[in-house]
Structures are given as C-alpha cells and as structure tokens.
Tab-separated table of C-alpha atoms in Angstrom:
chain	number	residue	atom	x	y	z
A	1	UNK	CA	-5.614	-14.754	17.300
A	2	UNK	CA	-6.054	-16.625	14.099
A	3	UNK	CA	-9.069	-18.557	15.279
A	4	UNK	CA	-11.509	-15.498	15.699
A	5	UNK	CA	-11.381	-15.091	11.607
A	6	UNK	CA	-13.711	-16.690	9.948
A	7	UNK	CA	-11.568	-18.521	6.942
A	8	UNK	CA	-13.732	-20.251	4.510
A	9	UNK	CA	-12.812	-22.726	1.614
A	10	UNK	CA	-13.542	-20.735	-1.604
A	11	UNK	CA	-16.779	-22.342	-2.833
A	12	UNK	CA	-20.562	-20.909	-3.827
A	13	UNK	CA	-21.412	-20.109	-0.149
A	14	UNK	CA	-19.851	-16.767	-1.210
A	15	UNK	CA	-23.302	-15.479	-2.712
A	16	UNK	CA	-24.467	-12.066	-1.720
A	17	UNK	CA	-26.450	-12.422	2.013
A	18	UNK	CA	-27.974	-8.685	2.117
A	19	UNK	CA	-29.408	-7.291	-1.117
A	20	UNK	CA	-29.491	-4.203	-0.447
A	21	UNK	CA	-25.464	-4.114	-0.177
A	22	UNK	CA	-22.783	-3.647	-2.130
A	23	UNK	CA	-20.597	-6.125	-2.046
A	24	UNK	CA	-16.482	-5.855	-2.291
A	25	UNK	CA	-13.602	-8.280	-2.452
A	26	UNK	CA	-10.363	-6.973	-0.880
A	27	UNK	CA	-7.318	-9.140	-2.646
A	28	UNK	CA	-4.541	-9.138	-0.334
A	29	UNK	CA	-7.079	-8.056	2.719
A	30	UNK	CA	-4.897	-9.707	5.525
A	31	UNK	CA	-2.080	-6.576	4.735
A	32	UNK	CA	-0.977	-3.792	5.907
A	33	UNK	CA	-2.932	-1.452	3.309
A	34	UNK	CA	-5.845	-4.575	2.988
A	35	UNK	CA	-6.871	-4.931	6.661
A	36	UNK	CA	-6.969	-0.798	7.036
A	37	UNK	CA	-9.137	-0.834	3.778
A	38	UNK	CA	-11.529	-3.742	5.424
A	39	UNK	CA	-12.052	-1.940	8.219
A	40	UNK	CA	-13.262	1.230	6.097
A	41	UNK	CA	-15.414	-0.226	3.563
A	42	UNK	CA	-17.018	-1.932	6.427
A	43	UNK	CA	-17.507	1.541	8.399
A	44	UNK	CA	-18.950	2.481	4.747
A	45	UNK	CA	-21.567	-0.102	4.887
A	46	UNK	CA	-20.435	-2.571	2.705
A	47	UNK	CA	-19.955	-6.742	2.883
A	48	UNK	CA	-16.570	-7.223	2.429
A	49	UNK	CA	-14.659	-10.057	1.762
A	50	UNK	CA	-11.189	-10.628	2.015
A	51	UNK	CA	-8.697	-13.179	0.214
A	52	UNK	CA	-5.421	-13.660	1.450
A	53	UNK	CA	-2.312	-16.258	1.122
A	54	UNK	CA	-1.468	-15.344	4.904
A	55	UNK	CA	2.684	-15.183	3.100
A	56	UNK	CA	2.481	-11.655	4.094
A	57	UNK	CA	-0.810	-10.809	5.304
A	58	UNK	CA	-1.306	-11.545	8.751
A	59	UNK	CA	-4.918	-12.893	10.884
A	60	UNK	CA	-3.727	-10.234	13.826
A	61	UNK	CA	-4.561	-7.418	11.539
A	62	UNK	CA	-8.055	-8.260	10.806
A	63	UNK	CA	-9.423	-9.702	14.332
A	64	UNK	CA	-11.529	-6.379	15.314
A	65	UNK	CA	-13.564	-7.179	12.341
A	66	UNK	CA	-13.835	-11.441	12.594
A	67	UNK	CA	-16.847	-10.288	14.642
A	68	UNK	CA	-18.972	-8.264	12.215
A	69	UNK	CA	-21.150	-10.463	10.632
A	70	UNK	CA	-20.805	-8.303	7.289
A	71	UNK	CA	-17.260	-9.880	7.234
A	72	UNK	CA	-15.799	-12.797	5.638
A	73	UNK	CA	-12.082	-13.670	5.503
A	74	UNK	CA	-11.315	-16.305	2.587
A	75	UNK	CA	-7.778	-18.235	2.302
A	76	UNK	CA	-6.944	-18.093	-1.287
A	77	UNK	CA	-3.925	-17.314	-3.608
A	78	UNK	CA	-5.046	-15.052	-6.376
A	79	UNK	CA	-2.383	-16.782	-8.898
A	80	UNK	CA	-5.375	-19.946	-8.769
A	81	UNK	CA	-8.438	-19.077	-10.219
A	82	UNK	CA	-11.176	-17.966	-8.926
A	83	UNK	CA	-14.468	-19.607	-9.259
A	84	UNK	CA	-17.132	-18.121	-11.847
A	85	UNK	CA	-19.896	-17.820	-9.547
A	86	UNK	CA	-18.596	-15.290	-7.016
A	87	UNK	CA	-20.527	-13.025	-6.554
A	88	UNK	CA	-19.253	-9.352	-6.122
A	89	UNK	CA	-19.742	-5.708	-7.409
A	90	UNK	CA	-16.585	-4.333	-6.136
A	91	UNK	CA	-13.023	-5.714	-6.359
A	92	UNK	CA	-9.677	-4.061	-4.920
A	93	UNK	CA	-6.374	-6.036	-5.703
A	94	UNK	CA	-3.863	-5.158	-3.465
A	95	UNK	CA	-2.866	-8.538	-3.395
A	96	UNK	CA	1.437	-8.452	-4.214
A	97	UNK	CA	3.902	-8.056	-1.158
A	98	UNK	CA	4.883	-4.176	-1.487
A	99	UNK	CA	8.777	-4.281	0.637
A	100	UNK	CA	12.151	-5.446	-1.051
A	101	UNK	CA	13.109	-8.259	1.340
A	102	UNK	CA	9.413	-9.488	0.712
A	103	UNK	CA	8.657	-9.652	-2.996
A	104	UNK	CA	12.480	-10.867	-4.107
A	105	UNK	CA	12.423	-13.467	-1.110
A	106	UNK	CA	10.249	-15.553	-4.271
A	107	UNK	CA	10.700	-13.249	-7.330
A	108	UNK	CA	8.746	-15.343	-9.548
A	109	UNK	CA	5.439	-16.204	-7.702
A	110	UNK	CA	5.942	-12.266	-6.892
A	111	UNK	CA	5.728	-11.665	-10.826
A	112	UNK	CA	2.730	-14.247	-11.286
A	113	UNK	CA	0.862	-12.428	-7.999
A	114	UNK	CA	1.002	-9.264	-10.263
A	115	UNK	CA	-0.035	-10.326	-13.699
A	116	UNK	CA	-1.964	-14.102	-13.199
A	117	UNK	CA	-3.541	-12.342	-9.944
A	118	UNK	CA	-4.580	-9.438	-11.907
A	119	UNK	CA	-6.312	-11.783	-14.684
A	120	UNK	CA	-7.953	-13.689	-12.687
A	121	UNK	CA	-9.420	-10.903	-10.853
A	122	UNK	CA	-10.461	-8.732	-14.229
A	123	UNK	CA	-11.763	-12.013	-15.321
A	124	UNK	CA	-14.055	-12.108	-12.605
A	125	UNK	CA	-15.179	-8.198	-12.845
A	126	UNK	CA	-15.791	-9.079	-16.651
A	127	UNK	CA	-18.195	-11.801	-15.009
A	128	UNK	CA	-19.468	-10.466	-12.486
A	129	UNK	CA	-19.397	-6.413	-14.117
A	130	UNK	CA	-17.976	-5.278	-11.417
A	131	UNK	CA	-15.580	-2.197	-11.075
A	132	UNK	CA	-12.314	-3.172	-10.110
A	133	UNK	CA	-9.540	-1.294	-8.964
A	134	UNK	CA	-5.998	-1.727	-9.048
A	135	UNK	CA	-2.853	-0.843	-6.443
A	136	UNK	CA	-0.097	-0.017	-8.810
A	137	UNK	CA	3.025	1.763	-7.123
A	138	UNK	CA	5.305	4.509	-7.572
A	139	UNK	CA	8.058	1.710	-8.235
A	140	UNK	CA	7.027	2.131	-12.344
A	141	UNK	CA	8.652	5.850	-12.408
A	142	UNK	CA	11.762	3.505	-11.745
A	143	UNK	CA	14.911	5.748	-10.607
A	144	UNK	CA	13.361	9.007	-12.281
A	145	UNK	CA	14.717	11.690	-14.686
A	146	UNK	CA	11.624	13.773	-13.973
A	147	UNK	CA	10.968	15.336	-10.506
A	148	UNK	CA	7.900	15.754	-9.292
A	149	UNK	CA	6.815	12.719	-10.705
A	150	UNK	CA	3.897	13.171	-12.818
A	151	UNK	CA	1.141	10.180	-13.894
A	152	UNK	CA	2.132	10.734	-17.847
A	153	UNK	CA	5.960	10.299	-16.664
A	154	UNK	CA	6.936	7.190	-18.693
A	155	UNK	CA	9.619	6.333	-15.943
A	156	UNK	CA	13.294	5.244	-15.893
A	157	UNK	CA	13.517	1.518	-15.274
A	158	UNK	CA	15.296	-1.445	-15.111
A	159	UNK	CA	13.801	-4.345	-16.905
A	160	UNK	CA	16.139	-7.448	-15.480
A	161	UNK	CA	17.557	-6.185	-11.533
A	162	UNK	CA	16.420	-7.758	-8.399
A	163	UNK	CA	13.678	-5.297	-7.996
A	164	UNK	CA	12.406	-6.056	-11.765
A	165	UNK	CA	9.410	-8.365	-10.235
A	166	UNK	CA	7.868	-5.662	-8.196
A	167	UNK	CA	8.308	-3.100	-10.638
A	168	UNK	CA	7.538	-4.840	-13.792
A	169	UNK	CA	4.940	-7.038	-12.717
A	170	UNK	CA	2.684	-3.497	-11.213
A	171	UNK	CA	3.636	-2.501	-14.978
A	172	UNK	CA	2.130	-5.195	-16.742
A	173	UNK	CA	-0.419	-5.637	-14.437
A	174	UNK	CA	-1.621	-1.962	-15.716
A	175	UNK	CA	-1.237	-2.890	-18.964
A	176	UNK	CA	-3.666	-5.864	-18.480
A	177	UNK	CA	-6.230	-3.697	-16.597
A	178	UNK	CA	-6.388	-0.976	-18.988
A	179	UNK	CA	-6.244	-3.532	-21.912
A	180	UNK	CA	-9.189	-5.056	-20.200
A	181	UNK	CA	-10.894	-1.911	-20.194
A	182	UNK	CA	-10.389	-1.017	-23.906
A	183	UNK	CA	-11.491	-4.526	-24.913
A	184	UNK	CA	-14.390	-5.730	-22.510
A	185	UNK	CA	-15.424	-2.049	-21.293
A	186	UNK	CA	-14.762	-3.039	-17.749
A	187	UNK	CA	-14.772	0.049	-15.132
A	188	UNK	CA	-11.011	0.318	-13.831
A	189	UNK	CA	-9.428	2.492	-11.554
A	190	UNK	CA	-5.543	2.173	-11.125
A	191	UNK	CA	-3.540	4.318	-8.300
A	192	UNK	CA	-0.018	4.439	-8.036
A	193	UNK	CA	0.818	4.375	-4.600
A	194	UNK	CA	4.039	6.113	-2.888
A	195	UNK	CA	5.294	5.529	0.317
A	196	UNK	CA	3.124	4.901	2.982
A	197	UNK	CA	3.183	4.256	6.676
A	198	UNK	CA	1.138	3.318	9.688
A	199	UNK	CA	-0.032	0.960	12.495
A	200	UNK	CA	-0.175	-2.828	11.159
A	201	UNK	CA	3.131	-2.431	9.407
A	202	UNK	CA	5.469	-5.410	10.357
A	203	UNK	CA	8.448	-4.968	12.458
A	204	UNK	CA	10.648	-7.116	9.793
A	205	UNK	CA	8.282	-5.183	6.787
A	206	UNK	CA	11.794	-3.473	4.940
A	207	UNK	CA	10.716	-0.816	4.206
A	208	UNK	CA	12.669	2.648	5.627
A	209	UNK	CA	9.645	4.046	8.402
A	210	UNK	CA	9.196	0.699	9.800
A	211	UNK	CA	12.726	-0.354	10.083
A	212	UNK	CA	14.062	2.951	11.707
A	213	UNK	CA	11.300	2.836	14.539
A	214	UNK	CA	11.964	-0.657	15.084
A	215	UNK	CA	15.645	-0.094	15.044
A	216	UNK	CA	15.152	3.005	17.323
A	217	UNK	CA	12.968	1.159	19.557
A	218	UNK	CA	15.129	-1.585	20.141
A	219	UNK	CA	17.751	0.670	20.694
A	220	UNK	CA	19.780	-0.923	17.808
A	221	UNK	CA	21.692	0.865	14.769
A	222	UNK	CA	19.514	2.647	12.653
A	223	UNK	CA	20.817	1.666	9.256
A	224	UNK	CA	20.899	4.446	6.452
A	225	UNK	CA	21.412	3.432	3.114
A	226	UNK	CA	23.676	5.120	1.045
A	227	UNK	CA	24.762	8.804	2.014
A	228	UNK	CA	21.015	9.879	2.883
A	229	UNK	CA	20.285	12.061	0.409
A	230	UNK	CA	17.836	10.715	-1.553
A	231	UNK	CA	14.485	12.046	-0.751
A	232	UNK	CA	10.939	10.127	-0.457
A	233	UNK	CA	7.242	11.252	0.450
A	234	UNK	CA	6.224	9.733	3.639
A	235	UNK	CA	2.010	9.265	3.548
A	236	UNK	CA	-0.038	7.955	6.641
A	237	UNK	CA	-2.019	5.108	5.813
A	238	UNK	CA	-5.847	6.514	6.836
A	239	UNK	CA	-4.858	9.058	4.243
A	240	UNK	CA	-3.823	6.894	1.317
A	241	UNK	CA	-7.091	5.055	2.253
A	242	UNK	CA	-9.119	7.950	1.798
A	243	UNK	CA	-7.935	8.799	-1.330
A	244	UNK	CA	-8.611	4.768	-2.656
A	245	UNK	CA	-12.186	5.026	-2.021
A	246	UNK	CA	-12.330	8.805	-3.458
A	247	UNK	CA	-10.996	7.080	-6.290
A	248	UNK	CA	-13.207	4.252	-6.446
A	249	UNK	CA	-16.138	6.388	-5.988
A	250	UNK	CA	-15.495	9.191	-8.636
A	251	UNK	CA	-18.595	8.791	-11.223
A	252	UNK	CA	-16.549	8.509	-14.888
A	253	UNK	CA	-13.919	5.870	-14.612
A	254	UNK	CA	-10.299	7.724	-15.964
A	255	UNK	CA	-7.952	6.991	-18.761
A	256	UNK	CA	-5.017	6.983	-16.813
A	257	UNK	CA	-3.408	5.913	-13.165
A	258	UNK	CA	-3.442	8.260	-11.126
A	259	UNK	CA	-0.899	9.376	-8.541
A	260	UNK	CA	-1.712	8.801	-4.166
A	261	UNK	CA	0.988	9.881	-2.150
A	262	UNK	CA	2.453	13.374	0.145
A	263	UNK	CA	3.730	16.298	-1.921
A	264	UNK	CA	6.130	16.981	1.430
A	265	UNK	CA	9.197	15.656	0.686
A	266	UNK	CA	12.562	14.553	3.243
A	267	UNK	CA	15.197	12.880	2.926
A	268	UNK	CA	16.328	9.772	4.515
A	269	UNK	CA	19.079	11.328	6.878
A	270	UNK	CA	16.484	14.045	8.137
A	271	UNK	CA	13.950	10.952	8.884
A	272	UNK	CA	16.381	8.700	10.603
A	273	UNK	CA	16.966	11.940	12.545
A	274	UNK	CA	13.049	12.452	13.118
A	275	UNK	CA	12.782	9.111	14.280
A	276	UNK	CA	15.569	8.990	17.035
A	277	UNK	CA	14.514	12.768	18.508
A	278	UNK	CA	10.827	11.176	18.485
A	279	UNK	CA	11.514	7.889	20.170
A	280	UNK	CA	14.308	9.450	22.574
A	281	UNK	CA	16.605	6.927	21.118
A	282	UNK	CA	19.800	6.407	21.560
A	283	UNK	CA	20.540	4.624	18.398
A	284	UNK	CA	23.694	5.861	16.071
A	285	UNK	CA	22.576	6.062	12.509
A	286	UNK	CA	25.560	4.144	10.752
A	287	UNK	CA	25.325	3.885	6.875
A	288	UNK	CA	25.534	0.474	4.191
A	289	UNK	CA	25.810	0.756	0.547
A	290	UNK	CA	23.249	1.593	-1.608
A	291	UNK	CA	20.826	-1.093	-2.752
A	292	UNK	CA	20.822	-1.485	-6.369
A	293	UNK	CA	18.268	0.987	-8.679
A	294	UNK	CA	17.323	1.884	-5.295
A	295	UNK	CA	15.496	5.473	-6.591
A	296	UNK	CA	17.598	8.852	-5.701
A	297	UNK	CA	14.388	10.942	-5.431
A	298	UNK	CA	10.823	10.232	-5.233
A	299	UNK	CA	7.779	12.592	-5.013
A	300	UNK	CA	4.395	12.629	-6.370
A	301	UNK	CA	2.853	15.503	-8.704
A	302	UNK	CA	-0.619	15.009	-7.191
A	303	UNK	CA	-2.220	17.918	-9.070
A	304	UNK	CA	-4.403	15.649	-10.267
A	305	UNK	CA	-5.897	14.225	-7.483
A	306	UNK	CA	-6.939	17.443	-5.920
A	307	UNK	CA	-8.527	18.554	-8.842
A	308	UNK	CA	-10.691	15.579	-9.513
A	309	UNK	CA	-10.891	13.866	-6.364
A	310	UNK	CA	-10.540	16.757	-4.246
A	311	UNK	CA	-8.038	14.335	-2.172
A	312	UNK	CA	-4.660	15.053	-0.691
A	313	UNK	CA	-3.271	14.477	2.454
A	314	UNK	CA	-4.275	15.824	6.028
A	315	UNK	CA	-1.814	13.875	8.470
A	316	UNK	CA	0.958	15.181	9.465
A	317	UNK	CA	4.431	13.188	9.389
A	318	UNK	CA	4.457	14.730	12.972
A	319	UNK	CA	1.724	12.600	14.196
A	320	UNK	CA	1.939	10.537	11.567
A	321	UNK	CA	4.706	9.334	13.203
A	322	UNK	CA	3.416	9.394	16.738
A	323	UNK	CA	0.760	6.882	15.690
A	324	UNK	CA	2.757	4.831	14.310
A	325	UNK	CA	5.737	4.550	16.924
A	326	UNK	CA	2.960	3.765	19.460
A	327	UNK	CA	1.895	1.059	17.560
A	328	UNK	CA	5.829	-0.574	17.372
A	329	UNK	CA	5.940	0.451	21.014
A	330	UNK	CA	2.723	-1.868	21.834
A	331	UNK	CA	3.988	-4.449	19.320
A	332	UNK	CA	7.016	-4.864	20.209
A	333	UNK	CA	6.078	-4.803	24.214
A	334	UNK	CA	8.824	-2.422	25.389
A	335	UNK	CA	6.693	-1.286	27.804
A	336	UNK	CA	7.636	2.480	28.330
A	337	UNK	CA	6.077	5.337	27.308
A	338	UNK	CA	7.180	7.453	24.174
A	339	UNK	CA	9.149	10.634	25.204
A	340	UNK	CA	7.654	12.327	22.323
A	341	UNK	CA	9.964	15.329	20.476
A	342	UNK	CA	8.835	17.796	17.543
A	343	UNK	CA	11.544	18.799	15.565
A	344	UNK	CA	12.208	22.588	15.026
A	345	UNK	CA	13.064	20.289	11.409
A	346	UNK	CA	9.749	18.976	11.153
A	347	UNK	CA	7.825	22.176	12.649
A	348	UNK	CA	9.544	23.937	9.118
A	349	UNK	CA	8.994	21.906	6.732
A	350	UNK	CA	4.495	20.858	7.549
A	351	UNK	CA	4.311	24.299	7.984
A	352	UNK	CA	4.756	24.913	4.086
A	353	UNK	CA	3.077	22.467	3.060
A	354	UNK	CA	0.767	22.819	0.761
C-alpha cells in the first residue's frame, strides 16, 4: 500500500506547480485527523502537501489520494528543520501523536514534536507569510475545576506526570504561536481539540472509542477505567474537520484558541454500554484503576464557535458510531455484518441536543 504514495526527499522540487492555487502543508498528514484533512483541502481545490514521520501516521490512510496529481506526500520529522525555500501559503501542524500509549511510549521526542515542530513550522510561515494554524487539545484544561470548559479557562494541570509531554508541550506550543504572532505579525489560528472519533483510527490507537469497538469486535473485555463516571464529548471526525477549515477561513485572525469539540456529553460506562448494544457484543465490561490525572469530566463551552464560525456539530454519536464500527469491522476482517442497535439511551440524550 505504501508504494502508491508518492514520498519525496525534502528538497526545492517542492515549489508551487499551479499558480493559480493555494498551496497547504499538512504536518502530521499521514494521521488519523491529517489524512481526513488531505482529503478535504484537496476536495477544496487546493495542492496539498503532507509531511509525516510514518511513527504514527500510516501510508494506508492516504492511498485514495497518491493518485491526484495535486498531491504530494513528503517523509520528514518536523523536530529537523525545514528548508527556507518551501514554498507554501497555508500550514496546519497536527504533527504530535494525540493517544496516551503513543506520546509517553518516547516522552521526550513527544515534547520536542510540540515545541521544536512548532518553531520550525512558524519559522517557515514567517518566511514564507503564510497563515498557519495550530492543533492544540483539550488536554491544557488539565483535570478541570470549571465545567463546561470555556477557551479563557486557565486549566488545572500537572506540570511533571506521565501525561506532562502531551499536555505541556500543546501548552507551550501556544505560547510560541501566539508569541510569534505578537512579535512577527504572523496570521495564527489555534483550536483546541476534544475528543474525536472516526474511520482511520488505529485498532491499538488508546484512546476510549477505538479501544471499546475493537474490544467489542473481537469479542474481548471491554476495559473501563476507573468506576465510569467521568464524562467526555465524543465528536466525529468530518465534523471536527469542518470546523478546522471554518477556522482557517474566518477573515480576522483571533486573539485566543478557540474550542472544537460536541457539547453532548456521556460518560464512559453509558459508552462502553453503547458500544456492546451497537456491535451485538458479547463482551463483559470489567473495570482497571484509574490512570493517573486522567480528567473526571470533560466538555467544551463552544459558544464561541457558533457565534463566529457558525460551526458546531451535525453527526450524531448514533451514526457516528455506525461509521466508525464499520470501519473496525472492515479493518479488522471479521467478516460479518453489524447487527446495528439504537439505544432508547442514545435516542434521549441527541434528542436534546442542542
């Protein structure tokens, strides 16, 4: 599958090849958010470009584009630099693994993806004056005190745990764009991104959606951390998507992150149950200690982007959910069709939202 991408060595054959067309670089573009922004900016018109490491990112995920000819697909590590005459008018850095097991398997190069990656990038939008925009994460409200979580929220963190390098590093890496910005006038745009699901999601990803569907699926344990109670806000990813390129596109660059993510919020017990009526499963859900700083709640106040983007999400967890499990199903090659479920649960609580 690998072969059909077109991986270049990073050199000055990366010079614009259409005029009349804007140009972006998608750091990290090999993803699970990357490849799914690719494949939109491409629909949009645009050249795209995307760097990857391949540590997380994988060539599968971006072979129904290797074909378009407005496509290129570099190998390249943000941490080196970049060289001064690439030429580009957008840039989005989503370059950092995003799950636990994934950014503390290498804490440290974790830490340098987030704040050498993010210089070297605003180094080349100073260069280049290009707009650039940033992936922070929901991570920097830390375990919050303050529920919904607004974007002026200062958060409750922990400076020196095993999640520190996710958390920390999106931190200062929104210190260094906005710093940019103040000193160099570059055009920023930061959004802090809360959890999000979808097709191209790894089966060993970590994170709680794909690991219950894969668990259900394989008809193993589905493993519940702590009692269950904490809550999170589940968002499909063609709806985060949407809201990066409302973002991107809004005329006046902003002052301030702003907040992507589903107002509708569950808790972990009540998806675990979602996923085994969904996926006819029958998988116990058995229950392991809580991770530590592992947040207790997590919701976005999206007020904001409603208002100014006129953005906020239109999928359903419902089929949300559907999409994705057929995904894992085809993935993992099980071979049998989904006996799909909705949940009197689930019926409740999308029908108030807002």
């Amino acid at each position: 599958m690998g072969r059909v991408v077109r991986v270049l060595k990073l050199d000055s054959r990366s010079g614009r090849r259409h005029a009349d067309r804007a140009r972006a670089l998608v750091a990290g573009g090999a993803g699970f958010l990357g490849s799914h922004l690719c494949q939109r900016l491409l629909a949009d018109g645009y050249e795209v470009i995307a760097l990857d490491n391949f540590h997380t990112g994988k060539r599968c995920n971006l072979a129904g584009m290797a074909r378009d000819a407005s496509f290129t697909c570099i190998k390249h590590d943000i941490v080196d630099e970049l060289p001064a005459d690439f030429a580009v008018d957008e840039i989005y850095n989503l370059a950092c693994p995003a799950s636990p097991p994934h950014y503390q398997a290498d804490p440290i190069h974790t830490f340098k993806t987030s704040v050498l990656g993010s210089i070297n990038l605003l180094e080349l939008a100073r260069r280049r004056n290009a707009k650039i925009f940033q992936a922070s994460t929901s991570e920097v409200y830390g375990d919050p005190l303050v529920h919904p979580q607004p974007e002026g929220y200062f958060g409750n963190v922990n400076t020196h745990g095993p999640r520190s390098c996710y958390d920390e590093g999106k931190r200062s890496a929104e210190t260094l764009f906005f710093d940019y910005s103040r000193t160099y006038g570059i055009d920023v745009r930061i959004a802090r991104i809360f959890n999000t699901y979808g097709p191209r999601m790894r089966p060993d990803d970590g994170r709680v959606v794909s690991n219950f569907i894969v668990q259900a699926l394989r008809g193993k344990d589905i493993t519940v951390y702590g009692s269950g109670t904490q809550t999170r806000s589940f968002c499909f990813v063609d709806d985060l998507i949407e809201g990066f390129v409302r973002l991107m596109n809004v005329p006046l660059a902003l002052q301030h992150p702003v907040n992507l993510g589903n107002s509708v919020e569950f808790t972990i017990m009540e998806l675990a149950e979602l996923v085994v009526d969904y996926t006819n499963s029958r998988s116990r859900i058995v229950h392991r200690p809580l991770p530590v700083d592992d947040p207790r709640q997590r919701k976005p106040d999206i007020a904001f982007a409603r208002q100014y983007l006129g953005w906020e999400p239109k999928v359903t967890l419902n089929e949300g959910l559907a999409r994705t499990a057929a995904y894992f199903e085809t993935l993992l090659g099980n071979g049998r069709p989904l006996a799909a479920k909705r949940s009197s649960r689930l019926s409740l609580r999308e029908a108030t939202a807002p």
